[in-house]
Amino acid sequence: MDLSLTEDQQAFRALARDFLEREAVPHRMQWDHDESVDLAIVPRMADLGFFGLTIPEEYGGVGGDYVTYSLAMEELGRADSALRGIVSVSSGLVGKSILVHGTEEQKQEWLPQLAAATKLGCFALTEPGHGSDAGNLTTRATRDGDDWVLDGQKVFITNGTWADVALVLARTSDDGSRGITAYLVPTDSPGFEAREIRGKLGLRGQATAELFLQGVRVPDSARLGEVGQGFKIAMSTLDKGRLAVASSCVGIVQGCLEASVAYAAERTQFGRPIASFQLVQDLIADISVDADAARLLAWRCADLIDRGEPYGTAASKAKLYASEAAVRAAGNAVQVHGGAGYVDDFPVAKYLRDARVMTLYEGTSQIQKLLIGRAETGVSAFT
Ligand code: COS
């Protein structure tokens, strides 16, 4: 077993760290306050290869491996999880779905634009009535001649108001999860409306939206994969998405560790730096162990993908552990900072707010446990 990174992987991580330290870290609190990152950073991130990392060179990407992708997501999570969401949803959930399930025409049309971030994508699965129970979603796609007509509502859609294309999961028959089909819907289609959700606890710099589809007409060439294959496309896409969330959480834990160590060295109480107190070291030790454990689970998942081996359960384990660790670590980091951690002078309050959604989206912790338990026992809770 060799856990060392290649020179290319180390170089990309250093490049990403340097860029984000200069271009994101100084602005993240303002973006958080404004409830929007400065979108001018998006093309600059694309120039560095963030959006094209796992898209092959023939489609305008970088053709990198998933360990590098995990490192990139970690650096983005350390700097600002709002940026990570923009990248991993657009090029990850949407781009990789197209790469795996798209026709050659769909790949040629969308992948170069997603890799260059001249177009952004959003992943429209969740509905007001169906979050964990994705297999029973109710947005409808009805065949009309050569077209499909989509009607329904989606919610909590990252990039929703910024996206140029929405990967929409819609019901084409009443056959449960087998009656769902995927479509690539241009967001300027008549009948498509995105409304931003404001006032989120965290991830405030990223656009999260409700989508309304009223008689949205797309040609059959906008269908992604076969009729009825949409649920499997969504689930397999989320497997890789969960690696991105897990890696981003590693970045949060790492950021919490660095911030806590720095603060504990500088802050004095009782005439000594608080870093010298064992109970403060106890908090920092817990954050440090969480960083290592979460990172190893994420890297194991990335390595399985790079080797072409099954990785779904590893992705669920990484996502479960890392997201819970991010919440725990951010809480510990605020504790190290005391009252100073409760305001935005230090990054830990934002880490805590951003971390909280990680145990919810792309499959709650309970869904991850259900999937892990199912893999271990071979028994589905639904049969
Ligand atoms: N990759 C490929 N195919 C998959 C798959 C995956 N990861 N997971 C399931 N499938 C396939 C199954 O093989 C099955 O195929 P058949 O119909 O041919 O047998 C089909 O999809 C249905 O799978 P399953 O029976 O597991 O579906 P369930 O209804 O039992 O799934 C859960 C229930 C809860 C596991 C599922 O709905 C789920 O993961 N929900 C969470 C959704 C989510 O993460 N939402 C967040 C949205 S992004 S913010």
Short mmCIF file of N, CA, C and O and ligand atoms in Angstrom, two decimals, residues 93 123 125-126 130-136 155-158 177-178 231-239 242 312 360-364 367-368 370-371 374 380-383, ligand 1:
data_model
loop_
_atom_site.label_atom_id
_atom_site.label_comp_id
_atom_site.label_asym_id
_atom_site.label_seq_id
_atom_site.Cartn_x
_atom_site.Cartn_y
_atom_site.Cartn_z
N LEU A 93 -21.72 16.31 -10.88
CA LEU A 93 -23.02 15.65 -11.04
C LEU A 93 -23.52 15.73 -12.49
O LEU A 93 -23.97 14.74 -13.05
N PHE A 123 -28.30 20.03 -10.94
CA PHE A 123 -28.77 18.65 -10.86
C PHE A 123 -30.13 18.67 -10.17
O PHE A 123 -30.19 18.91 -8.95
N LEU A 125 -32.96 16.84 -8.92
CA LEU A 125 -33.57 15.59 -8.46
C LEU A 125 -34.59 15.86 -7.36
O LEU A 125 -35.75 15.46 -7.45
N THR A 126 -34.16 16.58 -6.32
CA THR A 126 -34.98 16.74 -5.12
C THR A 126 -36.23 17.58 -5.39
O THR A 126 -36.18 18.57 -6.12
N HIS A 130 -40.26 14.99 -2.12
CA HIS A 130 -39.40 13.81 -2.27
C HIS A 130 -37.93 14.18 -2.20
O HIS A 130 -37.36 14.68 -3.17
N GLY A 131 -37.33 13.96 -1.02
CA GLY A 131 -35.90 14.18 -0.83
C GLY A 131 -35.19 12.84 -0.78
O GLY A 131 -34.71 12.33 -1.80
N SER A 132 -35.20 12.19 0.40
CA SER A 132 -34.62 10.84 0.50
C SER A 132 -35.37 9.85 -0.38
O SER A 132 -34.78 8.94 -0.97
N ASP A 133 -36.67 10.03 -0.49
CA ASP A 133 -37.51 9.12 -1.27
C ASP A 133 -37.52 9.52 -2.74
O ASP A 133 -38.57 9.77 -3.35
N ALA A 134 -36.31 9.56 -3.31
CA ALA A 134 -36.17 10.08 -4.68
C ALA A 134 -36.90 9.22 -5.71
O ALA A 134 -37.37 9.72 -6.73
N GLY A 135 -37.04 7.94 -5.43
CA GLY A 135 -37.67 7.03 -6.40
C GLY A 135 -39.13 7.30 -6.64
O GLY A 135 -39.71 6.76 -7.58
N ASN A 136 -39.75 8.12 -5.78
CA ASN A 136 -41.18 8.42 -5.96
C ASN A 136 -41.42 9.85 -6.42
O ASN A 136 -42.52 10.38 -6.23
N VAL A 155 -36.52 21.50 -5.67
CA VAL A 155 -36.14 22.40 -4.58
C VAL A 155 -34.73 22.09 -4.10
O VAL A 155 -34.24 20.97 -4.30
N PHE A 156 -34.10 23.09 -3.48
CA PHE A 156 -32.72 22.98 -2.95
C PHE A 156 -31.73 22.62 -4.06
O PHE A 156 -30.89 21.72 -3.88
N ILE A 157 -31.84 23.30 -5.19
CA ILE A 157 -31.01 22.96 -6.34
C ILE A 157 -29.81 23.90 -6.40
O ILE A 157 -29.95 25.10 -6.73
N THR A 158 -28.63 23.35 -6.11
CA THR A 158 -27.38 24.13 -6.16
C THR A 158 -27.15 24.62 -7.59
O THR A 158 -27.35 23.87 -8.55
N SER A 177 -39.31 3.66 -9.14
CA SER A 177 -38.00 4.17 -9.55
C SER A 177 -37.66 3.77 -10.99
O SER A 177 -36.77 4.37 -11.60
N ARG A 178 -38.37 2.76 -11.54
CA ARG A 178 -38.11 2.37 -12.93
C ARG A 178 -38.86 3.26 -13.92
O ARG A 178 -38.70 3.10 -15.15
N PHE A 231 -33.47 6.95 -12.66
CA PHE A 231 -33.13 6.73 -11.24
C PHE A 231 -31.73 6.15 -11.11
O PHE A 231 -30.94 6.56 -10.25
N LYS A 232 -31.40 5.19 -11.99
CA LYS A 232 -30.06 4.58 -11.92
C LYS A 232 -28.99 5.60 -12.28
O LYS A 232 -27.90 5.62 -11.68
N ILE A 233 -29.29 6.46 -13.25
CA ILE A 233 -28.34 7.53 -13.59
C ILE A 233 -28.12 8.43 -12.37
O ILE A 233 -26.98 8.74 -12.00
N ALA A 234 -29.24 8.80 -11.73
CA ALA A 234 -29.13 9.70 -10.56
C ALA A 234 -28.35 9.02 -9.43
O ALA A 234 -27.46 9.64 -8.82
N MET A 235 -28.66 7.77 -9.15
CA MET A 235 -28.00 7.09 -8.01
C MET A 235 -26.51 6.88 -8.28
O MET A 235 -25.67 7.08 -7.40
N SER A 236 -26.17 6.47 -9.50
CA SER A 236 -24.74 6.24 -9.78
C SER A 236 -23.99 7.57 -9.81
O SER A 236 -22.83 7.65 -9.41
N THR A 237 -24.67 8.62 -10.26
CA THR A 237 -24.04 9.95 -10.24
C THR A 237 -23.79 10.40 -8.81
O THR A 237 -22.72 10.95 -8.49
N LEU A 238 -24.77 10.15 -7.93
CA LEU A 238 -24.61 10.56 -6.53
C LEU A 238 -23.49 9.80 -5.85
O LEU A 238 -22.85 10.31 -4.92
N ASP A 239 -23.22 8.57 -6.29
CA ASP A 239 -22.09 7.83 -5.69
C ASP A 239 -20.81 8.64 -5.83
O ASP A 239 -20.04 8.79 -4.86
N ARG A 242 -20.88 11.91 -3.84
CA ARG A 242 -20.62 11.76 -2.40
C ARG A 242 -19.13 11.81 -2.09
O ARG A 242 -18.73 12.23 -1.01
N GLY A 312 -19.28 2.37 -4.55
CA GLY A 312 -20.49 2.99 -4.00
C GLY A 312 -20.52 2.98 -2.47
O GLY A 312 -20.79 4.00 -1.84
N LEU A 360 -26.79 16.38 5.29
CA LEU A 360 -28.16 16.35 4.76
C LEU A 360 -28.17 16.08 3.26
O LEU A 360 -28.88 15.19 2.78
N TYR A 361 -27.39 16.88 2.50
CA TYR A 361 -27.58 16.76 1.04
C TYR A 361 -26.70 15.68 0.41
O TYR A 361 -25.81 15.15 1.03
N GLU A 362 -27.07 15.34 -0.80
CA GLU A 362 -26.50 14.19 -1.53
C GLU A 362 -26.65 12.90 -0.71
O GLU A 362 -25.79 12.02 -0.73
N GLY A 363 -27.77 12.81 0.00
CA GLY A 363 -28.05 11.64 0.82
C GLY A 363 -27.72 11.91 2.27
O GLY A 363 -26.55 12.11 2.61
N THR A 364 -28.75 11.92 3.14
CA THR A 364 -28.53 12.18 4.56
C THR A 364 -27.62 11.10 5.18
O THR A 364 -27.41 10.03 4.59
N ILE A 367 -29.48 7.92 5.21
CA ILE A 367 -29.48 7.20 3.92
C ILE A 367 -28.13 6.50 3.72
O ILE A 367 -28.08 5.35 3.24
N GLN A 368 -27.03 7.15 4.09
CA GLN A 368 -25.72 6.49 3.93
C GLN A 368 -25.66 5.23 4.80
O GLN A 368 -25.17 4.18 4.35
N LEU A 370 -28.14 3.44 5.77
CA LEU A 370 -29.03 2.45 5.16
C LEU A 370 -28.31 1.73 4.00
O LEU A 370 -28.37 0.50 3.88
N LEU A 371 -27.59 2.50 3.20
CA LEU A 371 -26.87 1.89 2.05
C LEU A 371 -25.72 1.01 2.54
O LEU A 371 -25.47 -0.07 1.99
N ARG A 374 -27.19 -2.09 4.08
CA ARG A 374 -27.69 -2.97 3.02
C ARG A 374 -26.53 -3.72 2.36
O ARG A 374 -26.62 -4.91 2.09
N SER A 380 -32.32 -5.36 1.96
CA SER A 380 -32.83 -4.00 1.81
C SER A 380 -33.92 -3.73 2.83
O SER A 380 -34.79 -4.57 3.05
N ALA A 381 -33.86 -2.52 3.42
CA ALA A 381 -34.88 -2.14 4.38
C ALA A 381 -36.24 -1.95 3.70
O ALA A 381 -37.26 -1.82 4.37
N PHE A 382 -36.24 -1.91 2.37
CA PHE A 382 -37.48 -1.63 1.64
C PHE A 382 -38.16 -2.88 1.09
O PHE A 382 -39.13 -2.79 0.38
N THR A 383 -37.57 -4.07 1.35
CA THR A 383 -38.20 -5.27 0.79
C THR A 383 -38.81 -6.10 1.90
O THR A 383 -38.49 -5.94 3.05
N1 COS B 1 -26.01 2.84 -9.14
C1 COS B 1 -26.70 2.24 -10.13
N2 COS B 1 -27.94 1.71 -9.97
C2 COS B 1 -28.48 1.81 -8.74
C3 COS B 1 -27.83 2.41 -7.67
C4 COS B 1 -26.54 2.94 -7.88
N3 COS B 1 -25.84 3.53 -6.91
N4 COS B 1 -28.62 2.35 -6.58
C5 COS B 1 -29.73 1.72 -6.97
N5 COS B 1 -29.66 1.38 -8.27
C6 COS B 1 -30.65 0.66 -9.06
C7 COS B 1 -30.93 -0.69 -8.43
O1 COS B 1 -30.04 -1.67 -8.93
C8 COS B 1 -32.34 -0.97 -8.85
O2 COS B 1 -32.34 -1.47 -10.16
P1 COS B 1 -33.51 -2.50 -10.64
O3 COS B 1 -34.77 -1.69 -10.65
O4 COS B 1 -33.07 -2.89 -12.00
O5 COS B 1 -33.53 -3.61 -9.66
C9 COS B 1 -32.98 0.41 -8.86
O6 COS B 1 -31.90 1.36 -9.01
C10 COS B 1 -33.76 0.72 -7.61
O7 COS B 1 -32.81 0.61 -6.56
P2 COS B 1 -33.23 0.35 -5.06
O8 COS B 1 -34.17 -0.80 -4.99
O9 COS B 1 -31.99 0.34 -4.25
O10 COS B 1 -34.05 1.65 -4.76
P3 COS B 1 -34.65 2.04 -3.44
O11 COS B 1 -35.96 2.64 -3.73
O12 COS B 1 -34.59 0.91 -2.44
O13 COS B 1 -33.63 3.19 -2.96
C11 COS B 1 -32.82 4.78 -1.47
C12 COS B 1 -33.89 3.77 -1.82
C13 COS B 1 -33.29 5.44 -0.20
C14 COS B 1 -31.50 4.09 -1.21
C15 COS B 1 -32.62 5.82 -2.61
O14 COS B 1 -33.88 6.38 -2.93
C16 COS B 1 -31.67 6.90 -2.24
O15 COS B 1 -30.46 6.74 -2.33
N6 COS B 1 -32.20 8.06 -1.78
C17 COS B 1 -31.38 9.20 -1.46
C18 COS B 1 -31.47 10.18 -2.56
C19 COS B 1 -30.51 11.29 -2.36
O16 COS B 1 -29.33 11.09 -2.15
N7 COS B 1 -31.02 12.52 -2.45
C20 COS B 1 -30.20 13.67 -2.39
C21 COS B 1 -30.35 14.38 -3.69
S1 COS B 1 -29.00 15.36 -4.14
S2 COS B 1 -29.06 16.89 -2.97
#
